[in-house]
Coordinates of C-alpha atoms and ligand atoms in Angstrom, one line a residue:
M238 CA -14.8 -9.5 13.6
T239 CA -11.0 -10.9 13.2
R240 CA -9.4 -8.0 11.7
M241 CA -6.9 -5.5 13.5
K242 CA -4.6 -3.2 12.5
F243 CA -1.0 -4.2 12.9
M244 CA 2.1 -2.1 11.8
N245 CA 1.4 -0.6 8.2
I246 CA -1.4 -3.2 7.3
E247 CA -4.3 -5.1 9.0
I248 CA -4.3 -8.7 9.7
D249 CA -6.9 -11.3 10.7
N250 CA -6.0 -12.8 13.9
V251 CA -7.0 -16.1 13.5
T252 CA -6.0 -19.8 14.2
M253 CA -4.7 -22.0 11.4
E254 CA -8.5 -23.9 11.9
E255 CA -10.1 -20.4 11.5
A256 CA -8.3 -19.7 8.4
L257 CA -9.4 -23.0 7.1
M258 CA -12.8 -22.7 7.9
R259 CA -12.9 -19.0 6.2
I260 CA -11.2 -20.3 3.0
D261 CA -13.6 -22.9 2.6
Y262 CA -16.4 -20.5 3.1
L263 CA -14.8 -17.9 0.5
I264 CA -14.3 -21.0 -1.8
K265 CA -18.3 -21.7 -1.1
I266 CA -19.5 -18.1 -2.0
K267 CA -17.8 -17.7 -5.4
K268 CA -16.6 -14.1 -5.0
N269 CA -13.0 -14.4 -6.7
A270 CA -11.6 -14.1 -3.3
Y271 CA -7.8 -13.9 -2.2
V272 CA -5.5 -14.5 0.5
V273 CA -2.2 -12.8 1.3
T274 CA 0.3 -13.9 3.9
P275 CA 2.3 -11.0 5.2
N276 CA 5.9 -11.3 6.7
V277 CA 8.3 -8.7 7.0
D278 CA 9.6 -8.6 3.8
H279 CA 6.1 -7.7 2.6
I280 CA 5.6 -4.9 5.3
V281 CA 9.0 -3.4 4.1
Q282 CA 7.8 -3.5 0.4
I283 CA 4.4 -1.9 1.2
E284 CA 6.2 1.2 2.4
T285 CA 7.1 1.9 -1.2
N286 CA 4.7 0.1 -3.5
S287 CA 1.5 1.7 -3.4
E288 CA -0.1 -1.0 -5.4
L289 CA 0.8 -3.8 -3.1
R290 CA -0.3 -1.5 -0.4
Q291 CA -3.9 -1.6 -2.1
V292 CA -3.6 -5.3 -2.9
Y293 CA -3.2 -5.9 1.1
N294 CA -6.1 -3.2 1.6
D295 CA -8.7 -5.3 -0.4
A296 CA -7.5 -8.9 0.7
N297 CA -10.1 -11.1 2.1
L298 CA -8.0 -12.9 4.2
I299 CA -4.4 -11.6 5.6
L300 CA -2.5 -14.3 7.5
T301 CA 0.5 -13.4 9.5
D302 CA 3.8 -15.6 8.3
G303 CA 6.7 -15.6 10.1
K304 CA 7.7 -15.7 13.8
P305 CA 9.3 -12.1 14.0
L306 CA 5.8 -10.6 13.1
I307 CA 4.3 -12.3 16.1
W308 CA 7.1 -11.0 18.6
L309 CA 6.4 -7.6 17.2
S310 CA 2.9 -8.0 17.8
K311 CA 3.5 -8.4 21.6
L312 CA 4.7 -4.8 21.6
Y313 CA 1.0 -3.9 20.4
G314 CA -0.3 -5.4 23.3
N315 CA -2.6 -7.5 20.9
T316 CA -1.1 -10.6 20.3
I317 CA -1.2 -12.6 17.3
K318 CA -2.7 -16.3 17.9
E319 CA -0.8 -18.3 15.5
K320 CA 2.1 -17.9 12.8
I321 CA 0.3 -19.2 9.6
S322 CA 2.8 -19.4 6.9
G323 CA 1.7 -20.4 3.1
S324 CA 3.9 -23.5 3.2
D325 CA 2.6 -24.6 6.5
L326 CA -1.1 -23.8 5.4
F327 CA -0.8 -25.6 2.0
P328 CA -0.8 -29.0 3.1
K329 CA -4.0 -28.7 5.4
L330 CA -5.7 -26.6 2.8
C331 CA -5.0 -29.8 0.3
K332 CA -6.2 -32.0 2.9
M333 CA -9.4 -30.1 3.0
A334 CA -9.5 -30.0 -0.8
E335 CA -9.5 -33.8 -1.1
L336 CA -11.8 -34.3 1.3
K337 CA -14.6 -31.6 -0.4
G338 CA -13.4 -32.3 -3.7
Y339 CA -12.0 -28.7 -4.3
S340 CA -9.5 -28.7 -7.4
L341 CA -6.5 -26.6 -7.6
Y342 CA -4.0 -25.2 -10.3
F343 CA -0.6 -24.2 -9.8
L344 CA 0.9 -21.1 -11.4
G345 CA 4.6 -20.4 -11.1
A346 CA 7.7 -22.0 -10.1
A347 CA 10.7 -22.8 -12.7
P348 CA 9.6 -25.2 -15.3
G349 CA 8.8 -29.3 -13.9
V350 CA 8.6 -27.9 -10.4
A351 CA 4.9 -27.6 -10.1
I352 CA 4.5 -31.1 -12.0
K353 CA 6.9 -32.8 -9.4
A354 CA 4.8 -31.1 -6.6
A355 CA 1.5 -32.2 -8.2
E356 CA 3.2 -35.6 -8.4
N357 CA 4.6 -35.6 -4.8
L358 CA 1.0 -34.5 -3.6
K359 CA -0.8 -37.2 -5.3
V360 CA 0.8 -39.8 -3.3
K361 CA 0.2 -38.1 -0.4
F362 CA -3.4 -37.5 -1.1
P363 CA -4.2 -39.5 -3.7
K364 CA -8.0 -37.9 -4.4
L365 CA -6.4 -34.4 -4.7
R366 CA -7.3 -33.0 -8.1
I367 CA -4.7 -30.7 -9.6
V368 CA -6.5 -29.6 -12.8
G369 CA -3.3 -27.9 -14.2
T370 CA -0.2 -26.4 -13.5
Y371 CA 2.0 -23.5 -15.6
S372 CA 5.6 -22.3 -15.3
P373 CA 5.5 -18.8 -16.8
S374 CA 8.5 -17.4 -18.7
M375 CA 10.6 -14.8 -17.0
G376 CA 9.3 -11.4 -17.6
F377 CA 5.5 -12.5 -18.2
E378 CA 4.3 -10.1 -16.6
N379 CA 4.9 -7.5 -19.1
N380 CA 3.7 -9.7 -21.8
R381 CA 0.1 -9.2 -22.6
N382 CA 0.0 -12.4 -25.1
E383 CA 1.2 -14.9 -22.2
I384 CA -0.8 -13.2 -19.6
D385 CA -4.4 -13.8 -21.9
K386 CA -2.9 -17.2 -22.1
I387 CA -2.5 -18.0 -18.6
V388 CA -5.8 -16.6 -17.7
S389 CA -7.9 -18.7 -20.1
D390 CA -5.9 -21.6 -19.5
I391 CA -6.9 -21.1 -15.9
N392 CA -10.3 -20.7 -16.4
K393 CA -10.6 -23.7 -18.8
A394 CA -9.3 -25.8 -16.1
Q395 CA -12.0 -24.1 -13.5
P396 CA -10.3 -24.7 -10.4
D397 CA -11.9 -23.6 -6.9
I398 CA -8.1 -22.8 -5.8
L399 CA -5.5 -20.9 -7.8
I400 CA -2.0 -21.3 -6.2
V401 CA 0.2 -18.6 -7.4
A402 CA 4.1 -19.3 -6.5
L403 CA 5.7 -16.2 -7.8
G404 CA 7.2 -14.5 -4.9
C405 CA 6.1 -11.3 -3.4
P406 CA 5.2 -9.0 -4.9
K407 CA 4.6 -10.5 -8.4
Q408 CA 2.1 -13.3 -6.9
E409 CA 0.0 -10.8 -5.0
L410 CA 0.2 -8.1 -8.2
F411 CA -0.9 -11.0 -10.3
I412 CA -3.8 -12.3 -8.7
Y413 CA -5.0 -8.5 -7.8
R414 CA -4.6 -7.3 -11.2
Y415 CA -6.2 -10.2 -13.0
R416 CA -9.1 -11.4 -10.4
E417 CA -11.7 -10.1 -12.5
A418 CA -10.9 -12.2 -15.4
L419 CA -10.1 -15.0 -13.4
N420 CA -13.3 -17.0 -12.7
V421 CA -11.7 -18.8 -9.5
P422 CA -13.3 -19.0 -6.3
I423 CA -10.1 -18.2 -4.6
S424 CA -6.4 -17.4 -5.2
L425 CA -3.5 -17.5 -2.6
G426 CA 0.1 -16.3 -2.9
L427 CA 2.4 -19.1 -1.7
G428 CA 5.9 -18.0 -2.4
A429 CA 8.5 -20.9 -2.6
T430 CA 5.7 -23.7 -1.5
L431 CA 5.7 -25.7 -4.6
D432 CA 9.6 -25.6 -4.5
F433 CA 9.4 -26.9 -1.2
V434 CA 6.6 -29.7 -2.0
A435 CA 8.7 -30.7 -4.8
G436 CA 11.6 -31.1 -2.9
N437 CA 14.0 -28.7 -4.8
I438 CA 14.3 -26.4 -1.8
K439 CA 14.8 -27.6 1.9
R440 CA 12.4 -26.3 4.5
S441 CA 13.9 -25.3 7.6
P442 CA 13.5 -27.7 10.5
K443 CA 10.6 -27.2 12.8
W444 CA 12.6 -26.1 15.8
M445 CA 14.7 -23.4 13.5
S446 CA 11.1 -21.9 12.5
N447 CA 9.7 -22.0 15.9
I448 CA 12.6 -19.6 17.1
G449 CA 12.1 -17.3 14.5
L450 CA 15.3 -18.3 12.0
E451 CA 13.4 -20.0 9.1
W452 CA 15.1 -16.9 7.0
L453 CA 18.7 -18.2 7.8
Y454 CA 18.0 -21.6 7.0
R455 CA 16.7 -20.5 3.4
T456 CA 19.4 -17.8 3.1
A457 CA 22.0 -20.7 3.6
Q458 CA 20.7 -22.3 0.5
D459 CA 20.4 -19.7 -1.6
P460 CA 22.7 -16.7 -0.3
K461 CA 23.1 -14.8 -3.5
R462 CA 19.7 -14.0 -4.1
L463 CA 18.5 -14.2 -0.2
I464 CA 21.4 -11.9 1.7
K465 CA 19.8 -9.0 -0.3
R466 CA 16.3 -9.6 0.9
Y467 CA 17.2 -10.8 4.9
F468 CA 20.3 -8.4 5.7
I469 CA 19.7 -5.3 3.6
N470 CA 16.0 -5.2 2.6
D471 CA 14.0 -6.4 5.6
M472 CA 16.5 -4.4 8.2
K473 CA 14.2 -1.6 7.3
I474 CA 11.8 -2.6 9.4
F475 CA 13.6 -1.3 12.5
K476 CA 13.2 2.2 10.8
Y477 CA 9.6 1.9 10.6
I478 CA 8.8 0.2 14.1
P479 CA 8.8 3.4 16.1
R480 CA 6.2 4.8 13.9
Y481 CA 4.2 1.9 13.6
I482 CA 3.9 1.7 17.3
R483 CA 3.3 5.6 17.7
S484 CA 0.2 5.1 15.1
N485 CA -1.2 2.2 16.6
R486 CA -1.5 3.3 20.3
Ligands
UDP15 N1 9.0 -17.3 -9.7 C1 8.7 -17.7 -10.8 N2 8.5 -16.5 -11.7 C2 9.1 -15.4 -11.6 C3 9.8 -15.4 -10.3 C4 9.7 -16.3 -9.1 O1 8.1 -18.2 -11.1 O2 9.2 -14.5 -12.5 C5 8.8 -18.4 -8.6 C6 10.2 -18.7 -8.4 O3 10.7 -19.8 -9.1 C7 10.2 -19.3 -6.8 C8 9.1 -18.6 -6.3 O4 8.7 -17.7 -7.4 O5 9.5 -20.8 -6.9 C9 9.7 -17.6 -5.4 O6 9.9 -17.8 -4.1 P1 10.4 -16.7 -3.2 O7 11.6 -17.4 -2.7 O8 10.5 -15.4 -3.5 O9 9.1 -16.9 -2.3 P2 8.9 -16.8 -0.6 O10 10.4 -16.4 0.1 O11 7.7 -15.9 -0.6 O12 8.8 -18.0 0.1

């Protein structure tokens, strides 16, 4: 069993290769599975969002996104094998999908972004099948008609893999609430990944993410939105850490 208790959640302590093998298996068994990629922001949100906690409890694969969580795992004496952020996993997933003939659907990001991401991916993975994209309107999560339209569009397209790029907690809650209605073998909430692939947000250089500073690079590109997330909300983690350590002993 790869699953281990970590902070206020459980995680699957796997390498990138193992994660891809697990995803392949979940696609094959067709049980409407979903993957979450916890980072510090998610851990903090789970403290006050009980539905998000439930999403995490029921997830089929829980990957660790972000160096800070890897460092914290050392405090527990049970080191996490590898940082697997959604944006690193995604190109590898596309490669596997191209090889095995799995199709993808992209839900989320601003108008035009998913289409541009699909175009860029087609250059790199010519045989990749992207069977649909949809950019939901602001506040769509409260609009039953739009949700029904999205679910029916996805089901008509019959993707093997659904990528939901709406940020946390919207993407996780969407997957969780509609996974019974959606007839998709596996869904992944991948945040800003489509923006990165489309090229309208730049990812930090490798050396910065390796030393755990990807968040700083992103904040410099979008300070208005991200200062609040990284410098205020996520700092609450320090308040929770002593409790996590005590309860994991
Ligand atoms: N987004 C969206 N609809 C919404 C809220 C967000 O399509 O109602 C998209 C937004 O355009 C961006 C992504 O969701 O593409 C949010 O990415 P974020 O930066 O929050 O992701 P993370 O930091 O988790 O990678």
